[in-house]
Short mmCIF file of C-alpha atoms and ligand atoms in Angstrom, two decimals:
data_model
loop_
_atom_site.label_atom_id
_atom_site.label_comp_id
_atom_site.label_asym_id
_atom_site.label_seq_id
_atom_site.Cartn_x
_atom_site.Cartn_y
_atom_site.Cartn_z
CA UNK A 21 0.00 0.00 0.00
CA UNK A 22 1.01 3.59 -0.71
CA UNK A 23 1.00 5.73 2.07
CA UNK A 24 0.83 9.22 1.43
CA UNK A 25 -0.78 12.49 3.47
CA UNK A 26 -4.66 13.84 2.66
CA UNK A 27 -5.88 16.31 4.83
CA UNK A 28 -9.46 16.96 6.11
CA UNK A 29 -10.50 18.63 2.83
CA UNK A 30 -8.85 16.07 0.95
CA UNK A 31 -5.84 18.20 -0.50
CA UNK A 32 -3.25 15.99 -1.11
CA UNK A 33 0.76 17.10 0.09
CA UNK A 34 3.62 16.18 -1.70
CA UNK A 35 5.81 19.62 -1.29
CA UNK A 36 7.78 20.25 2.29
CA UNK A 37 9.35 23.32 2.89
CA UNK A 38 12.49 22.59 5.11
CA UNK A 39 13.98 25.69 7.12
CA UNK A 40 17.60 24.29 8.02
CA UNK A 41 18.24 27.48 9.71
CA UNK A 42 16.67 30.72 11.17
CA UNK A 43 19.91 32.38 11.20
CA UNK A 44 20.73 35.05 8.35
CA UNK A 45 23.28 37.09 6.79
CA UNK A 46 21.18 39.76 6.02
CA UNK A 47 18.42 41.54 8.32
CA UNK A 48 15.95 42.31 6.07
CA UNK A 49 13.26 44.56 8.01
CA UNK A 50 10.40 42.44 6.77
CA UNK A 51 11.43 39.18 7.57
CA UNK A 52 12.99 39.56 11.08
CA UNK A 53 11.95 41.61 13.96
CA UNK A 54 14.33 44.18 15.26
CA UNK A 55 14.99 42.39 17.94
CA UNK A 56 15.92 39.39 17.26
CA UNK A 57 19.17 39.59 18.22
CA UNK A 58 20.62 37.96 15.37
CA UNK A 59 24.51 38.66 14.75
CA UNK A 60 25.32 41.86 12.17
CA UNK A 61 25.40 41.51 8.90
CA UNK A 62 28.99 40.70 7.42
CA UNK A 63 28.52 38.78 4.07
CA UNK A 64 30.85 36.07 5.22
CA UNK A 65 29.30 32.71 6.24
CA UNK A 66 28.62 32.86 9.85
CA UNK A 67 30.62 29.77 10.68
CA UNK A 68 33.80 31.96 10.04
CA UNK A 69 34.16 34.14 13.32
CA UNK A 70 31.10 35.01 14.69
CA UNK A 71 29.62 33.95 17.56
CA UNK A 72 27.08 30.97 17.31
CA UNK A 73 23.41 32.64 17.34
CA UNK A 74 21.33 31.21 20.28
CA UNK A 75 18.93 29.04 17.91
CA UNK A 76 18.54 25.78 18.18
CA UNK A 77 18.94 23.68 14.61
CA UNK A 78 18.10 20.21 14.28
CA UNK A 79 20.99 18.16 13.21
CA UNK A 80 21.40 17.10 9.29
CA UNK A 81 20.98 13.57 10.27
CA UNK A 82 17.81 13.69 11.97
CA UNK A 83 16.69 16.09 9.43
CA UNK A 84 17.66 13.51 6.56
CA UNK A 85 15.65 11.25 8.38
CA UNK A 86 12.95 12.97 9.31
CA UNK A 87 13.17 13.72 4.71
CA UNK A 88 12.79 9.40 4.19
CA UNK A 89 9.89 9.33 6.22
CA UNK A 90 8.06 12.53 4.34
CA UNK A 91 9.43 10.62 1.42
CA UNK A 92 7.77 7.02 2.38
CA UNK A 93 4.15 9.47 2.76
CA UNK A 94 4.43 10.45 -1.04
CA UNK A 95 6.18 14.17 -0.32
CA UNK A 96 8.57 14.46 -3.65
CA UNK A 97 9.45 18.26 -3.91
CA UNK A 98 11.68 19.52 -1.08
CA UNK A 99 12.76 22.77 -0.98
CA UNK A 100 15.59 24.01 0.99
CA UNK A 101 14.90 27.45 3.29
CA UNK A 102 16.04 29.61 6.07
CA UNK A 103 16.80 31.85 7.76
CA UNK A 104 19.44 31.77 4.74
CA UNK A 105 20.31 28.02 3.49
CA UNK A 106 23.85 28.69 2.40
CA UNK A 107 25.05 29.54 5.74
CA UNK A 108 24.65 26.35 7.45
CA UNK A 109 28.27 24.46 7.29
CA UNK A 110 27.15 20.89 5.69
CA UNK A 111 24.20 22.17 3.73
CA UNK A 112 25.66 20.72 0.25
CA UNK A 113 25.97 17.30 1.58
CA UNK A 114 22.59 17.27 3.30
CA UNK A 115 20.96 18.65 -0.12
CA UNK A 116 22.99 15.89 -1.87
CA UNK A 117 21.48 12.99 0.25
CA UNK A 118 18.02 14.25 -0.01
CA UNK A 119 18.06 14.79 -3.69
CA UNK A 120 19.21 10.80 -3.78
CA UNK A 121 16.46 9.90 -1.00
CA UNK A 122 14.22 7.07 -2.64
CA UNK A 123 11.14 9.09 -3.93
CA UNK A 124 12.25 12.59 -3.89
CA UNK A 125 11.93 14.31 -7.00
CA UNK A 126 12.48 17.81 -7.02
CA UNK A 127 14.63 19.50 -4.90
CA UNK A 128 14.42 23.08 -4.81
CA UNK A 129 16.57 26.04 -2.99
CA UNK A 130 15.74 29.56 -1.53
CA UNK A 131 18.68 32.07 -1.06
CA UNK A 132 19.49 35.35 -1.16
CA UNK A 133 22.33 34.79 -3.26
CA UNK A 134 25.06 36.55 -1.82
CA UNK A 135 27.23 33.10 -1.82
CA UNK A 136 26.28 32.03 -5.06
CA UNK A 137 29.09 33.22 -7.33
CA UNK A 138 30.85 30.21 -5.75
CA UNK A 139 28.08 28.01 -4.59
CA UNK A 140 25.67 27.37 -7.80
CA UNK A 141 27.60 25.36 -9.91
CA UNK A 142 28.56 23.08 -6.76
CA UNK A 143 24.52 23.15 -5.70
CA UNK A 144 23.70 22.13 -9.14
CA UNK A 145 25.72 18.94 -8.84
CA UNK A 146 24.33 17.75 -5.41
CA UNK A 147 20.87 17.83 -7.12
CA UNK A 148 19.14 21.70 -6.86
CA UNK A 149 17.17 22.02 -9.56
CA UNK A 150 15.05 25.20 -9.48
CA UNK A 151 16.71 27.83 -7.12
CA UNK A 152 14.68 30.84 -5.99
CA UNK A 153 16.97 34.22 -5.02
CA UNK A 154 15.41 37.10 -3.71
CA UNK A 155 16.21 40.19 -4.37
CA UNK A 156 14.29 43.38 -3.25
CA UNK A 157 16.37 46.31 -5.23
CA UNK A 158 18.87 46.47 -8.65
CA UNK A 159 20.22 49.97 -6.83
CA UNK A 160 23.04 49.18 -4.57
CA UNK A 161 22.05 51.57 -2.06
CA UNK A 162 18.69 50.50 -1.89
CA UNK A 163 19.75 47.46 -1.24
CA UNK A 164 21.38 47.94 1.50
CA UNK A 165 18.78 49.82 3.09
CA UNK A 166 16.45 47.11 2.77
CA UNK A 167 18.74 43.93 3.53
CA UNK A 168 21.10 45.89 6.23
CA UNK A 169 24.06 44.21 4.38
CA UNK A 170 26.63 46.09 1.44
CA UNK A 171 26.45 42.74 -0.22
CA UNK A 172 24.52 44.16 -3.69
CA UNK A 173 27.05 43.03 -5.82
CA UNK A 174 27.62 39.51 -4.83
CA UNK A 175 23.96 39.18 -4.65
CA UNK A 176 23.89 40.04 -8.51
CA UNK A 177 27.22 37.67 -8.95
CA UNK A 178 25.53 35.03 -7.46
CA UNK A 179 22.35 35.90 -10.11
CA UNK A 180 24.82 35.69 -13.05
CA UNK A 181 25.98 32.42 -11.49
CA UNK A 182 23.64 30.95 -11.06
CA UNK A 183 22.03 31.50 -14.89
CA UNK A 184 25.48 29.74 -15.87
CA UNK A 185 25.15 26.87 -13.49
CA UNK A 186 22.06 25.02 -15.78
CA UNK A 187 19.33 24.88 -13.38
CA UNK A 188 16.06 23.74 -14.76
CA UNK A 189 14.85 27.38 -13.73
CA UNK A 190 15.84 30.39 -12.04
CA UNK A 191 13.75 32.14 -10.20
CA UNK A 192 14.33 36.20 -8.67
CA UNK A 193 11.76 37.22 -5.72
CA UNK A 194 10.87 40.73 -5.33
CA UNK A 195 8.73 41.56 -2.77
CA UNK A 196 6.97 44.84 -3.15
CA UNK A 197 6.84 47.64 -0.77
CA UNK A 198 5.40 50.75 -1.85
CA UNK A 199 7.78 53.96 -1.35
CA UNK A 200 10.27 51.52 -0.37
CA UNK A 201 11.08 49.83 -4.31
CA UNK A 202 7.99 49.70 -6.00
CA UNK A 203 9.11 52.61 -8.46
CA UNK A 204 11.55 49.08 -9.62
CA UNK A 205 8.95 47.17 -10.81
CA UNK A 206 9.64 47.81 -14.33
CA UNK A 207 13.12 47.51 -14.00
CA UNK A 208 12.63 44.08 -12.51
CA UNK A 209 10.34 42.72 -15.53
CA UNK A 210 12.53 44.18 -17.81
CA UNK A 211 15.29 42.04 -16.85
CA UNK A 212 12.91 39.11 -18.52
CA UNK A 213 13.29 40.66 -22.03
CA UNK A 214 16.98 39.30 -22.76
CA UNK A 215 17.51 36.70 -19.53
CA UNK A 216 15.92 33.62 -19.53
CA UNK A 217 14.67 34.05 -15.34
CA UNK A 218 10.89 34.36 -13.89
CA UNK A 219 10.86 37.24 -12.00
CA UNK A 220 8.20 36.61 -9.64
CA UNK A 221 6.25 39.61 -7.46
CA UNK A 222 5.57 38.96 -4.15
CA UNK A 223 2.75 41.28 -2.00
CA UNK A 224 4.01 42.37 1.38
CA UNK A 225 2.65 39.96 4.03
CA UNK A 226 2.10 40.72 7.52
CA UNK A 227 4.31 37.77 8.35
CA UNK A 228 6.58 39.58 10.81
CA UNK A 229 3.71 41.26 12.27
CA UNK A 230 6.09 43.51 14.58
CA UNK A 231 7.08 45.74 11.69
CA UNK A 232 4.73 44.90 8.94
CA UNK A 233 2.77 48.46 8.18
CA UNK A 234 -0.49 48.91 5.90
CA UNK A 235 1.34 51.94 4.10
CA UNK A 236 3.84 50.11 2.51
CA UNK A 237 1.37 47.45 1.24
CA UNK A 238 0.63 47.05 -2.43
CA UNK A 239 -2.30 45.14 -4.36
CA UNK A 240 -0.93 42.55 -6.57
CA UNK A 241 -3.22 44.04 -9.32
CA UNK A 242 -1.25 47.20 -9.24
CA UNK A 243 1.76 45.67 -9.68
CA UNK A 244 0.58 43.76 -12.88
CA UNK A 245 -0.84 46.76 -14.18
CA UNK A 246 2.93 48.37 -13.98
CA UNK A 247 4.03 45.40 -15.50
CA UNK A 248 0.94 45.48 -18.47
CA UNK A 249 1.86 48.52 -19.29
CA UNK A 250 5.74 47.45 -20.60
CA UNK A 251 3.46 45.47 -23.28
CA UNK A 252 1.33 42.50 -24.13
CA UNK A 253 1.37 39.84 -21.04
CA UNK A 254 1.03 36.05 -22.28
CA UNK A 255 -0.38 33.93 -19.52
CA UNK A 256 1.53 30.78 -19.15
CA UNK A 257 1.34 27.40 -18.69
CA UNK A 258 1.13 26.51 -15.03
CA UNK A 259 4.54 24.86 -13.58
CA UNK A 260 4.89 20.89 -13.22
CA UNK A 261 4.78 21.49 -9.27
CA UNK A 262 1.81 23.78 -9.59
CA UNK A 263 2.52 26.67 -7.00
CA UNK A 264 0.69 30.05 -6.56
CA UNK A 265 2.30 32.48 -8.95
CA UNK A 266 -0.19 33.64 -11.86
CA UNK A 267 2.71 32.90 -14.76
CA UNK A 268 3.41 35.21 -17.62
CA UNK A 269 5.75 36.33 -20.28
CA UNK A 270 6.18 39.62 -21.78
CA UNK A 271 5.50 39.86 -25.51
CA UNK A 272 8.88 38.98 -26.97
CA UNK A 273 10.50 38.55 -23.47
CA UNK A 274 13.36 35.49 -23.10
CA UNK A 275 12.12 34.86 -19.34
CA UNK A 276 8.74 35.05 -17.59
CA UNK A 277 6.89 37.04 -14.98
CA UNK A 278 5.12 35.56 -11.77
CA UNK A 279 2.65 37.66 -9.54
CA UNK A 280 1.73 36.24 -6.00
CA UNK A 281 -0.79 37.05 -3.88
CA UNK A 282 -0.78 35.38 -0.55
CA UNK A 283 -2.89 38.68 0.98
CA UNK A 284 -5.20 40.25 -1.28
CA UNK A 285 -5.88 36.17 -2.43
CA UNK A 286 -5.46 32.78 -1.48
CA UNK A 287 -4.55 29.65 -2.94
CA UNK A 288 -5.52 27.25 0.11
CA UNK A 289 -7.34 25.06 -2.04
CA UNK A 290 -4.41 24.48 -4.27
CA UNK A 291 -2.01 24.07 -1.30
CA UNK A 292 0.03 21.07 -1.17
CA UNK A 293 2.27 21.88 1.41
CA UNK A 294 4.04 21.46 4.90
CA UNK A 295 6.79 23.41 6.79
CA UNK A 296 9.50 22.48 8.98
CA UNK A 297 10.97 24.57 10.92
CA UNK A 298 14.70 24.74 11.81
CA UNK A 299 14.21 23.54 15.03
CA UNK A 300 12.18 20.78 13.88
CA UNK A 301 8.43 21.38 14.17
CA UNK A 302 5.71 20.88 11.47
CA UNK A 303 3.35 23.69 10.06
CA UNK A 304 0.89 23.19 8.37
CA UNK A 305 0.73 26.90 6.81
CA UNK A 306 2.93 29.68 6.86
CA UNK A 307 0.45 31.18 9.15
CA UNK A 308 -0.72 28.33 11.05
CA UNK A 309 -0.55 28.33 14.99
CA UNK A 310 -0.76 24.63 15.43
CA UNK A 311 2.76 22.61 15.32
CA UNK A 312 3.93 19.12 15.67
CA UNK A 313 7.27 18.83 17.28
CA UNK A 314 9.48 16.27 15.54
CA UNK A 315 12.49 16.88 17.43
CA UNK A 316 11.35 15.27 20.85
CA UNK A 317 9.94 12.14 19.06
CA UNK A 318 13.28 11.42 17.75
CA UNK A 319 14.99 12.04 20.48
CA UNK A 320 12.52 9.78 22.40
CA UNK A 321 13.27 6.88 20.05
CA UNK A 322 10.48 7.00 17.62
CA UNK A 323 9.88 4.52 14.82
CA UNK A 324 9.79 5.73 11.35
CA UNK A 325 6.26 4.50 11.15
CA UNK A 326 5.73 6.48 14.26
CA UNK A 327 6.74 9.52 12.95
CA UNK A 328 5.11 8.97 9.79
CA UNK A 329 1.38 8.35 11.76
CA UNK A 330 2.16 11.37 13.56
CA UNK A 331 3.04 13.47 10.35
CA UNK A 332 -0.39 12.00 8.35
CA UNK A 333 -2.05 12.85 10.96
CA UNK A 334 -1.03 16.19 12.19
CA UNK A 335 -0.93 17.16 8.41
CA UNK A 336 -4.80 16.17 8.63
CA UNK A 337 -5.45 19.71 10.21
CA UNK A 338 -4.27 21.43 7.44
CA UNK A 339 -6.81 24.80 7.92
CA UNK A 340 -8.91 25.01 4.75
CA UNK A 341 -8.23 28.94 4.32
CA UNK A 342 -4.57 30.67 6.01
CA UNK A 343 -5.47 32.72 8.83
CA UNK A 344 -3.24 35.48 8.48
CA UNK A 345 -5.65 37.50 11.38
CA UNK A 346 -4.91 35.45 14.48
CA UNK A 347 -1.22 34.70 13.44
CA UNK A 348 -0.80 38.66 12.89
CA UNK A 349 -1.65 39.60 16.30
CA UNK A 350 1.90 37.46 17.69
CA UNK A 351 3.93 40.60 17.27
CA UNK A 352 6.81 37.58 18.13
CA UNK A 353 6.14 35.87 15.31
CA UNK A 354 8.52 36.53 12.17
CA UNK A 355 9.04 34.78 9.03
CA UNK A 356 13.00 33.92 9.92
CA UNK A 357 11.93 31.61 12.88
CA UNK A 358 8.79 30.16 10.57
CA UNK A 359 11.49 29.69 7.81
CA UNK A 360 10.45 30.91 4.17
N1 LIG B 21 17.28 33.76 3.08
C1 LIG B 21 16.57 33.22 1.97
C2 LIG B 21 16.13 34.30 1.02
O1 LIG B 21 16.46 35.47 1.26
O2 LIG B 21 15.51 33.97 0.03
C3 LIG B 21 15.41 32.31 2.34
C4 LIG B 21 14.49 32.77 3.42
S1 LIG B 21 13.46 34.13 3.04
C5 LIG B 21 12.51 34.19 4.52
C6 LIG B 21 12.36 33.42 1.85
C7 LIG B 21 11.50 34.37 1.10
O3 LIG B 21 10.53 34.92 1.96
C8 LIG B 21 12.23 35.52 0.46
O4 LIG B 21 11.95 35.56 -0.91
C9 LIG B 21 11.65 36.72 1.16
O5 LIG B 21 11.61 37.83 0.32
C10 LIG B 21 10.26 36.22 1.52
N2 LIG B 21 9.66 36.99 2.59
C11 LIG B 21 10.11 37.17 3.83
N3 LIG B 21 9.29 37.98 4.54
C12 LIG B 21 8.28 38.30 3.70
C13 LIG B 21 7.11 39.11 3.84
N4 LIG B 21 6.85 39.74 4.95
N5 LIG B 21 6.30 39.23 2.77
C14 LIG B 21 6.58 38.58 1.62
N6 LIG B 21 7.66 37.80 1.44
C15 LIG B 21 8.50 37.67 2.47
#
């Protein structure tokens, strides 16, 4: 028999989002809260030097197991989130194994990019094969204002590498802020004309609730209708793994353009997927308030089919529609200890 998870509105999930870290080299406003006292920005990995954040991460092997048994219930698209991935020592290896886990399919990466000039190629080969990079500005300064970090240029570096590295797609995220970059939305679907990327448009959620602010929110409709106006928009066909960016390309444009709506819309009844976070419990939604924690049951000596009965059935809860409400009034929430 083929096990695999349903939940209580019969949504199948096969897609886990894995946070290996809530740590970060950048300290972007929207994604941590001020106080988080997370170490500086520096651009270097934050194994070299600075002292160890006070976050707890589950280790690689329990993480690689805790992968088989998601495997064994029919999840086969992992993708690989933080805090920031790429500054977890070991984080090539454990993307290796998981990419050769028995069922996995697709194994996917979020980053920021800044290590990517000399990562991509070498994340290609353990088995990425769609990366994600965000990227909030194409003005240096800007840049810096939004991310706290100097690091524009080896941001775009790591862009540039990672079009040479032959990933099966590459992927930029802007989220859009209004008087913060929203006059770059152009600029960012331009870059689609002669590079073969999606640039995909994100709306400004509330999920760092501590410094989210109405003002700076903006309708994903308006920023399509910035993006209409550069020409003729083709809608696309949807992605193998589905997903809830609205997909289009430019008239005459090399790459594509996403738009995603996670506030002003839904996709719930699409969704087909979980979230771990680094330190090891199960979401069910980004801004879910229930959690399973793994961690313990490991520790404790749990069998695989164990963990997998208490996966199925925790997954079972799955809300129909996110509650972004309830989870907005946690000012402590923030999306760098939910993992993105
Ligand atoms: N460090 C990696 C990165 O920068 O891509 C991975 C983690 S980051 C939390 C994952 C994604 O979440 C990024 O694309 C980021 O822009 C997005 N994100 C974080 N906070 C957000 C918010 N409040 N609204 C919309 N997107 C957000």
């Amino acid at each position: 028999m083929t096990l695999n998870i349903t939940d209580e509105h019969g949504r199948r999930v096969d897609y886990l989002r894995v946070s290996v870290t809530d740590r970060c080299n950048l300290k972007c406003e929207y994604c941590r809260p001020p106080s988080s006292g997370q170490p500086p920005s520096s651009g270097q990995p934050l194994s070299s030097g600075q002292p160890p954040a006070p976050c707890h991460m589950v280790k690689f092997k329990d993480l690689l197991r805790l992968v088989q048994v998601f495997a064994s219930l029919g999840v086969r698209k992992f993708r690989v989130t933080g805090g920031e991935p790429l500054v977890r020592k070991g984080v090539l290896s454990f993307i290796r194994q998981v990419k050769q886990t028995p069922g996995v399919e697709q194994v996917a990466l979020t980053t920021n990019g800044v290590f990517l000039a000399d990562m991509a190629a070498p994340l290609r080969e353990a088995g990425v094969g769609v990366i994600n990079i965000s990227l909030d500005s194409l003005r240096p300064e800007r840049y810096a204002a939004i991310t706290g970090g100097d690091l524009f240029h080896q941001a775009r570096a790591g862009i540039d590498a990672a079009m040479g590295a032959g990933f099966e797609a590459v992927k930029i995220n802007m989220v859009v802020m209004r008087g913060v970059n929203d006059d770059e939305v152009a600029d960012f679907a331009r870059l689609t004309m002669s590079n073969k990327l999606q640039v995909r448009f994100i709306e400004y959620m509330p999920a760092t609730p501590s410094t989210w602010s109405r003002e700076k929110f903006m309708t994903m409709d308006q920023v399509m209708e910035r993006v209409g106006a550069l020409g003729a928009l083709a809608p696309e066909n949807k992605a193998r793994w589905g997903g809830p960016a609205k997909i289009y390309k430019l008239e005459g444009a090399m790459g594509e353009v996403g738009f995603i709506s996670p506030v002003t819309t839904h996709f719930c009844a699409a969704c087909n997927r979980l979230r771990l976070t680094a330190g090891g419990s199960l979401l069910t939604c980004l801004f879910s308030t229930d959690r399973l924690e793994l961690e313990p049951m490991l520790t404790n000596g749990a069998s695989d089919e164990q963990l997998a009965q208490a996966i199925a059935s925790h997954a079972r809860i799955k809300p129909a529609v996110r509650d972004m409400e309830t989870y907005s009034r946690d000012m402590d929430k923030s999306m760098i200890k939910v993992g993105g």
